[in-house]
Amino acid sequence: MSVQDCIFCKIIAGQIPCTKIYENEFVLAFLDVGPVSEGHVLVVSKQHTSSVDQTDPRAMAEIAKVLPDLAGSVKKAMAADGYNVLCNNGASAGQVVGHMHFHIIPRKANDGVFNQWPAFQYPEGKAKEIGDKIRENISL
Ligand code: 5GP
Ligand code: ZN
């Protein structure tokens, strides 16, 4: 997706309106237009990137700098019991807008927003195999 076609780049450029929550040189936070709970906020880097793995660590660090305060502010303002910080990467993971973003979703006890976490257990030896495979791909 090109920056010209990106809806969040248009919001950042002020071409599409949003309910702005916070802005600095690197980051914009605004209300999600299709919230899953009241106070659902999106936090985006002003630099267009598609996913976490494609994001410059310095741009990610700018998000990390503001996320604690923004999450706390959402929680307090909405009198939430907790919140989810989510980032969908790729269509298979539910990403619809191809500009990397974090959701802050305020939660109340028993609100039923996300009830299921489809956890399972690794069979014997599988965790080591997968751990090895992932470590082989780290370039840090
Ligand atoms: P994703 O599924 O890509 O992680 O989430 C995209 C989010 O962007 C959705 O929750 C959707 O409601 C929100 N969204 C899509 N278009 C707009 C828009 O034009 N304005 C705002 N504020 N949110 C949008
Ligand atoms: Zn964009």
Coordinates of C-alpha atoms and ligand atoms in Angstrom, one line a residue:
M1 CA 0.0 0.0 0.0
S2 CA 1.3 3.5 -0.9
V3 CA 1.4 6.3 1.6
Q4 CA -1.0 8.2 -0.8
D5 CA -3.6 5.4 -0.3
C6 CA -3.1 5.1 3.4
I7 CA -6.1 6.3 5.5
F8 CA -3.9 6.8 8.6
C9 CA -1.4 8.9 6.6
K10 CA -4.4 11.0 5.5
I11 CA -5.4 11.4 9.1
I12 CA -1.9 12.4 10.1
A13 CA -1.8 14.9 7.2
G14 CA -5.1 16.4 8.4
Q15 CA -6.9 15.4 5.2
I16 CA -9.4 13.2 7.1
P17 CA -10.7 14.3 10.5
C18 CA -10.2 12.4 13.7
T19 CA -10.9 12.9 17.4
K20 CA -7.3 13.7 18.4
I21 CA -6.1 12.5 21.8
Y22 CA -2.4 13.3 21.6
E23 CA 0.2 14.4 19.1
N24 CA 3.9 15.1 19.1
E25 CA 6.5 15.2 16.3
F26 CA 6.6 11.4 15.9
V27 CA 3.3 10.1 17.1
L28 CA -0.5 10.6 16.8
A29 CA -3.2 9.1 19.0
F30 CA -6.9 9.3 18.1
L31 CA -10.2 7.6 18.9
D32 CA -11.0 4.6 16.8
V33 CA -14.0 5.3 14.7
G34 CA -15.3 1.8 15.2
P35 CA -14.5 1.2 18.8
V36 CA -14.8 -2.2 20.5
S37 CA -15.3 -0.4 23.8
E38 CA -15.8 3.3 24.7
G39 CA -12.4 5.1 24.7
H40 CA -10.8 2.7 22.2
V41 CA -7.7 4.7 21.1
L42 CA -5.3 4.1 18.2
V43 CA -1.6 5.1 18.5
V44 CA 0.3 5.5 15.3
S45 CA 3.8 6.5 14.2
K46 CA 3.7 9.5 11.8
Q47 CA 6.2 7.5 9.7
H48 CA 4.3 5.1 7.5
T49 CA 5.3 1.4 8.1
S50 CA 3.2 -1.6 7.6
S51 CA 4.0 -3.8 10.6
V52 CA 6.1 -4.0 13.7
D53 CA 8.9 -5.9 11.9
Q54 CA 9.1 -3.2 9.3
T55 CA 9.3 -0.4 11.8
D56 CA 12.5 1.5 12.5
P57 CA 13.3 0.8 16.2
R58 CA 13.6 4.6 16.8
A59 CA 10.1 5.2 15.5
M60 CA 8.9 2.3 17.8
A61 CA 10.8 3.9 20.7
E62 CA 8.8 7.1 20.2
I63 CA 5.6 5.1 20.5
A64 CA 7.0 3.3 23.6
K65 CA 7.7 6.7 25.2
V66 CA 4.0 7.8 25.1
L67 CA 2.2 4.5 25.4
P68 CA 2.4 4.2 29.3
D69 CA 0.9 7.7 29.8
L70 CA -1.7 7.2 27.1
A71 CA -2.8 3.8 28.4
G72 CA -3.0 5.1 31.9
S73 CA -5.0 8.1 30.7
V74 CA -7.5 6.0 28.8
K75 CA -7.9 3.7 31.8
K76 CA -8.5 6.6 34.2
A77 CA -10.8 8.6 31.9
M78 CA -13.0 5.6 31.2
A79 CA -12.9 4.3 34.8
A80 CA -11.7 1.0 33.2
D81 CA -10.6 -2.0 35.3
G82 CA -7.9 -2.8 32.7
Y83 CA -7.1 -2.5 29.0
N84 CA -5.7 -4.4 26.1
V85 CA -2.8 -3.0 24.1
L86 CA -3.0 -4.8 20.7
C87 CA -1.2 -4.6 17.4
N88 CA -2.4 -6.6 14.5
N89 CA 0.2 -7.4 11.9
G90 CA -0.9 -8.8 8.6
A91 CA -4.3 -9.7 7.3
S92 CA -4.1 -13.1 8.9
A93 CA -3.7 -11.4 12.3
G94 CA -6.7 -9.2 11.7
Q95 CA -4.9 -6.1 10.4
V96 CA -7.2 -4.1 8.2
V97 CA -5.4 -0.7 7.9
G98 CA -1.9 -1.2 6.6
H99 CA -0.3 1.5 8.7
M100 CA 1.2 -0.1 11.8
H101 CA -0.8 1.0 14.9
F102 CA -1.5 0.0 18.5
H103 CA -4.9 -0.3 19.9
I104 CA -5.6 0.7 23.5
I105 CA -8.9 -0.9 24.4
P106 CA -10.3 -0.1 27.9
R107 CA -11.9 -3.1 29.6
K108 CA -14.4 -3.6 32.4
A109 CA -14.7 -6.8 34.4
N110 CA -16.9 -9.3 32.6
D111 CA -17.5 -7.0 29.6
G112 CA -17.3 -9.9 27.2
V113 CA -15.2 -8.0 24.6
F114 CA -12.6 -10.8 24.3
N115 CA -13.5 -13.9 26.2
Q116 CA -11.4 -16.4 24.4
W117 CA -7.7 -16.9 24.3
P118 CA -7.1 -20.0 22.3
A119 CA -4.2 -21.4 24.3
F120 CA -2.9 -24.9 23.9
Q121 CA 0.1 -26.9 25.2
Y122 CA 3.2 -27.9 23.2
P123 CA 3.9 -31.6 22.9
E124 CA 7.2 -32.9 24.3
G125 CA 10.2 -31.3 22.4
K126 CA 8.2 -28.9 20.3
A127 CA 8.9 -25.8 22.5
K128 CA 12.7 -26.4 22.1
E129 CA 12.4 -26.9 18.3
I130 CA 10.4 -23.7 17.9
G131 CA 12.6 -21.7 20.3
D132 CA 15.7 -22.8 18.3
K133 CA 14.0 -21.8 15.0
I134 CA 13.0 -18.3 16.2
R135 CA 16.4 -17.6 17.8
E136 CA 18.1 -18.5 14.5
N137 CA 16.2 -15.7 12.8
I138 CA 17.1 -13.0 15.3
S139 CA 19.6 -10.5 13.9
L140 CA 20.1 -8.3 17.0
Ligands
5GP1 P1 -6.7 -3.2 12.5 O1 -7.8 -4.2 12.3 O2 -6.0 -2.8 11.2 O3 -5.8 -3.5 13.6 O4 -7.5 -1.9 13.0 C1 -7.9 -0.8 12.2 C2 -8.8 0.1 13.1 O5 -8.8 1.3 12.4 C3 -10.2 -0.4 13.2 O6 -10.5 -0.6 14.6 C4 -11.0 0.6 12.6 O7 -12.2 0.9 13.3 C5 -10.1 1.8 12.6 N1 -10.3 2.8 11.5 C6 -10.5 2.5 10.2 N2 -10.7 3.6 9.5 C7 -10.6 4.6 10.4 C8 -10.8 6.1 10.2 O8 -11.0 6.6 9.1 N3 -10.7 6.8 11.4 C9 -10.5 6.2 12.6 N4 -10.5 7.1 13.6 N5 -10.4 4.9 12.8 C10 -10.4 4.1 11.7
ZN2 ZN 0.3 5.3 6.4

